[in-house]
Amino acid sequence: MSESPLPDAPACGRNRGPIFEQLQRLLADRTHVLEVGSGTGQHAVYFAPRLLHLVWQASDRVGNLPGIRAWLAAEPADNLPPPLHLDVDGHWPDLSVDAVFTANTLHIMSAESVRTFFRTLPQLLQPGGLLIVYGPVKMAGEFIGPSNGDFDRRLRERDPLSGIRDLEWLDRLAGEAGLAREELNYLPANNQLLVWRLQNGGEQ
Ligand SMILES: C[S@@+](CC[C@H](N)C(=O)[O-])C[C@H]1O[C@@H](n2cnc3c(N)ncnc32)[C@H](O)[C@@H]1O
């Protein structure tokens, strides 16, 4: 048993069902998923045992690893290895995966970190690999739902470098990294689930 307390992100309990409905379909033929910014680890422990055909690799910055380890100890699964240290700004594990999933991270990271995220992805995502991003985005400069405008203001008050990103900008960064968007899914609470695919031979 782990000694660390289990961190709780209540939103995970609300959004994991709708996200899983999409992941089940998108990850049916995948073998190795890297989750970037796993946070508490609650998504990992929910998704992994429901996707036993693949390995779910959780990761985050160092400060979040004890909490993730605590969740993995409390709810272990054979396809859920210990979380890895991954800081988009400087520390990427040596991995090769056919999908990357990240939830509620691109509006928390600085714009520079988001750029680094996309630029670095092709180093570990196999050609044909999927990038799946869950969270709120803006489209044509507009928030999707009024609550996202309030959320964006609160984010920027707390950290001026954070904020809800423009889908067109994400598409541009993705394109520069050799990824092409295949899907935009509308999920509850004004969140979107975006899917890009690394094109064959699509190096940086
Ligand atoms: C709002 S939390 C979301 C956590 C979890 N994915 C969820 O949906 O509950 C934002 C996450 O982004 C991670 N994050 C922020 N900057 C990062 C960076 N530079 N590299 C890796 N992760 C980062 C944080 O550590 C945190 O886990």
XYZ file of C-alpha atoms and ligand atoms in Angstrom:
231
model
C 0.000 0.000 0.000
C 1.214 3.509 -0.791
C 1.764 5.982 2.047
C 0.977 8.992 -0.151
C -2.515 10.467 0.023
C -4.648 10.083 -3.092
C -4.995 13.438 -4.830
C -8.467 14.136 -6.188
C -9.440 16.092 -9.297
C -13.256 16.001 -9.172
C -13.548 16.900 -12.881
C -11.989 13.532 -13.757
C -14.996 11.752 -12.301
C -17.305 13.818 -14.487
C -15.387 13.753 -17.786
C -13.822 10.284 -17.816
C -16.985 8.528 -19.138
C -17.469 10.756 -22.201
C -13.711 10.751 -22.899
C -13.600 6.981 -22.625
C -16.421 6.582 -25.148
C -14.142 8.290 -27.681
C -10.924 6.555 -26.598
C -12.481 3.126 -26.889
C -13.056 3.793 -30.580
C -9.839 5.721 -31.285
C -7.487 3.384 -29.445
C -8.979 0.069 -30.605
C -5.941 -0.702 -32.795
C -3.258 1.046 -30.706
C -0.654 -0.756 -28.605
C 1.182 1.879 -26.555
C -0.300 5.165 -25.329
C 1.712 7.909 -23.667
C -0.363 10.211 -21.475
C 1.243 13.635 -21.054
C 0.357 15.627 -17.933
C -1.464 12.804 -16.125
C -2.136 15.090 -13.152
C -3.536 12.981 -10.336
C -3.435 9.738 -12.352
C -7.189 9.268 -12.046
C -7.696 9.176 -15.814
C -4.934 6.574 -16.135
C -6.413 4.217 -13.531
C -9.859 4.526 -15.131
C -8.823 4.090 -18.770
C -6.051 1.485 -18.540
C -8.072 -1.468 -17.160
C -10.719 -0.784 -19.805
C -8.113 -0.900 -22.600
C -6.242 -4.064 -21.723
C -5.002 -4.593 -25.285
C -2.557 -1.673 -24.893
C -0.013 -0.223 -22.470
C -1.049 3.064 -20.850
C 2.052 5.040 -19.900
C 1.248 7.877 -17.499
C 3.680 10.796 -17.132
C 3.966 14.251 -15.657
C 6.315 16.759 -14.110
C 8.180 15.522 -11.044
C 5.880 17.125 -8.466
C 2.877 15.103 -9.636
C 4.577 11.705 -9.752
C 3.998 10.729 -6.068
C 0.246 11.281 -6.421
C 0.103 9.275 -9.645
C 2.107 6.474 -8.036
C -0.348 6.478 -5.123
C -3.312 6.031 -7.489
C -1.518 3.274 -9.398
C -0.767 1.503 -6.122
C -4.387 1.819 -5.016
C -5.811 0.682 -8.372
C -3.096 -1.326 -10.149
C -3.502 -2.717 -13.641
C -1.161 -4.991 -15.589
C -0.951 -2.511 -18.450
C -0.182 0.510 -16.258
C 3.576 0.829 -15.665
C 4.978 3.328 -13.148
C 4.594 6.934 -14.276
C 7.477 8.594 -16.095
C 8.959 12.019 -15.593
C 8.001 14.058 -18.648
C 8.318 17.816 -18.658
C 7.480 19.194 -22.061
C 9.993 21.993 -21.529
C 12.992 19.835 -20.928
C 12.616 16.198 -20.047
C 11.173 13.685 -22.496
C 11.539 9.932 -21.888
C 13.005 7.770 -24.601
C 9.832 6.083 -25.913
C 8.176 5.033 -29.128
C 4.374 5.030 -29.009
C 1.488 4.845 -31.452
C -0.722 7.301 -29.545
C -0.328 10.287 -27.255
C -3.214 11.425 -25.058
C -3.320 14.604 -23.036
C -6.202 16.150 -21.099
C -6.559 19.701 -19.856
C -2.925 20.593 -20.393
C -2.549 22.874 -23.423
C -4.397 25.759 -21.709
C -2.272 25.301 -18.574
C 1.147 25.275 -20.286
C 2.587 28.488 -21.705
C 2.246 29.038 -25.444
C 5.981 28.380 -25.744
C 5.531 25.014 -24.010
C 2.671 24.148 -26.362
C 4.996 24.908 -29.296
C 7.669 22.669 -27.761
C 5.081 19.941 -27.194
C 4.124 19.778 -30.862
C 7.707 20.178 -32.083
C 8.922 17.281 -29.919
C 6.078 14.841 -30.576
C 7.472 13.331 -33.793
C 10.506 12.116 -31.832
C 8.376 9.553 -30.027
C 5.181 9.233 -32.016
C 5.376 6.598 -34.719
C 4.285 7.528 -38.259
C 0.526 7.049 -38.404
C 0.389 7.658 -34.639
C -2.466 9.603 -33.056
C -2.384 12.705 -30.902
C -5.585 12.972 -28.863
C -6.162 16.197 -26.931
C -9.059 16.777 -24.545
C -9.971 20.218 -23.221
C -11.484 23.536 -24.298
C -10.360 25.397 -27.429
C -11.407 28.577 -29.234
C -12.546 28.503 -32.848
C -12.390 31.513 -35.168
C -11.507 33.561 -32.094
C -14.690 32.558 -30.248
C -15.041 30.539 -27.090
C -17.268 27.505 -27.358
C -19.846 28.313 -24.694
C -19.832 31.320 -22.334
C -18.360 29.350 -19.440
C -15.103 28.996 -21.374
C -14.683 32.783 -21.543
C -14.929 32.964 -17.731
C -12.592 30.005 -17.383
C -10.051 31.664 -19.681
C -10.152 34.896 -17.623
C -9.595 32.958 -14.389
C -6.696 31.035 -15.936
C -4.967 34.205 -17.146
C -5.457 35.962 -13.805
C -3.708 33.080 -12.097
C -1.000 32.687 -14.760
C -0.803 35.185 -17.630
C 1.056 32.624 -19.761
C -1.824 30.157 -19.646
C -5.131 30.400 -21.509
C -7.486 28.595 -23.859
C -5.798 28.050 -27.209
C -7.048 28.739 -30.722
C -7.763 25.596 -32.680
C -6.344 27.237 -35.819
C -3.050 27.869 -34.011
C -2.919 24.295 -32.732
C -3.598 23.067 -36.273
C -0.741 25.216 -37.555
C 1.708 23.855 -34.945
C 0.496 20.354 -35.677
C 0.964 20.856 -39.412
C 4.520 22.089 -38.887
C 5.221 18.897 -36.936
C 3.769 16.701 -39.688
C 0.390 16.027 -38.038
C -2.958 16.446 -39.763
C -6.205 16.846 -37.853
C -8.798 14.140 -38.416
C -11.458 14.906 -35.803
C -13.115 17.523 -33.651
C -15.556 15.997 -31.170
C -17.795 18.072 -28.903
C -17.901 16.690 -25.376
C -19.933 17.854 -22.351
C -19.149 21.031 -20.433
C -17.891 22.847 -23.551
C -14.855 20.625 -23.974
C -13.524 19.243 -27.211
C -11.651 16.094 -28.077
C -9.255 16.671 -30.954
C -7.465 14.031 -32.970
C -4.424 14.536 -35.173
C -2.437 11.857 -36.991
C 1.273 11.945 -37.714
C 1.534 11.537 -41.441
C 3.689 8.770 -42.823
C 7.146 10.186 -43.374
C 6.029 13.354 -41.579
C 9.190 14.316 -39.770
C 9.620 17.756 -38.240
C -5.204 20.886 -15.158
S -3.988 19.657 -14.949
C -4.717 18.314 -15.838
C -4.335 16.988 -15.278
C -5.053 15.781 -15.866
N -4.627 15.513 -17.212
C -6.546 15.966 -15.793
O -7.191 16.133 -16.826
O -7.071 15.948 -14.676
C -2.669 20.197 -15.990
C -1.532 19.235 -16.088
O -0.588 19.721 -17.033
C 0.683 19.394 -16.546
N 1.702 20.252 -17.157
C 1.776 21.588 -17.148
N 2.918 22.000 -17.728
C 3.576 20.878 -18.127
C 4.807 20.630 -18.771
N 5.615 21.636 -19.114
N 5.171 19.365 -19.020
C 4.355 18.332 -18.672
N 3.177 18.510 -18.045
C 2.794 19.757 -17.774
C 0.560 19.651 -15.062
O 1.631 19.089 -14.330
C -0.783 19.030 -14.768
O -0.698 17.672 -14.507
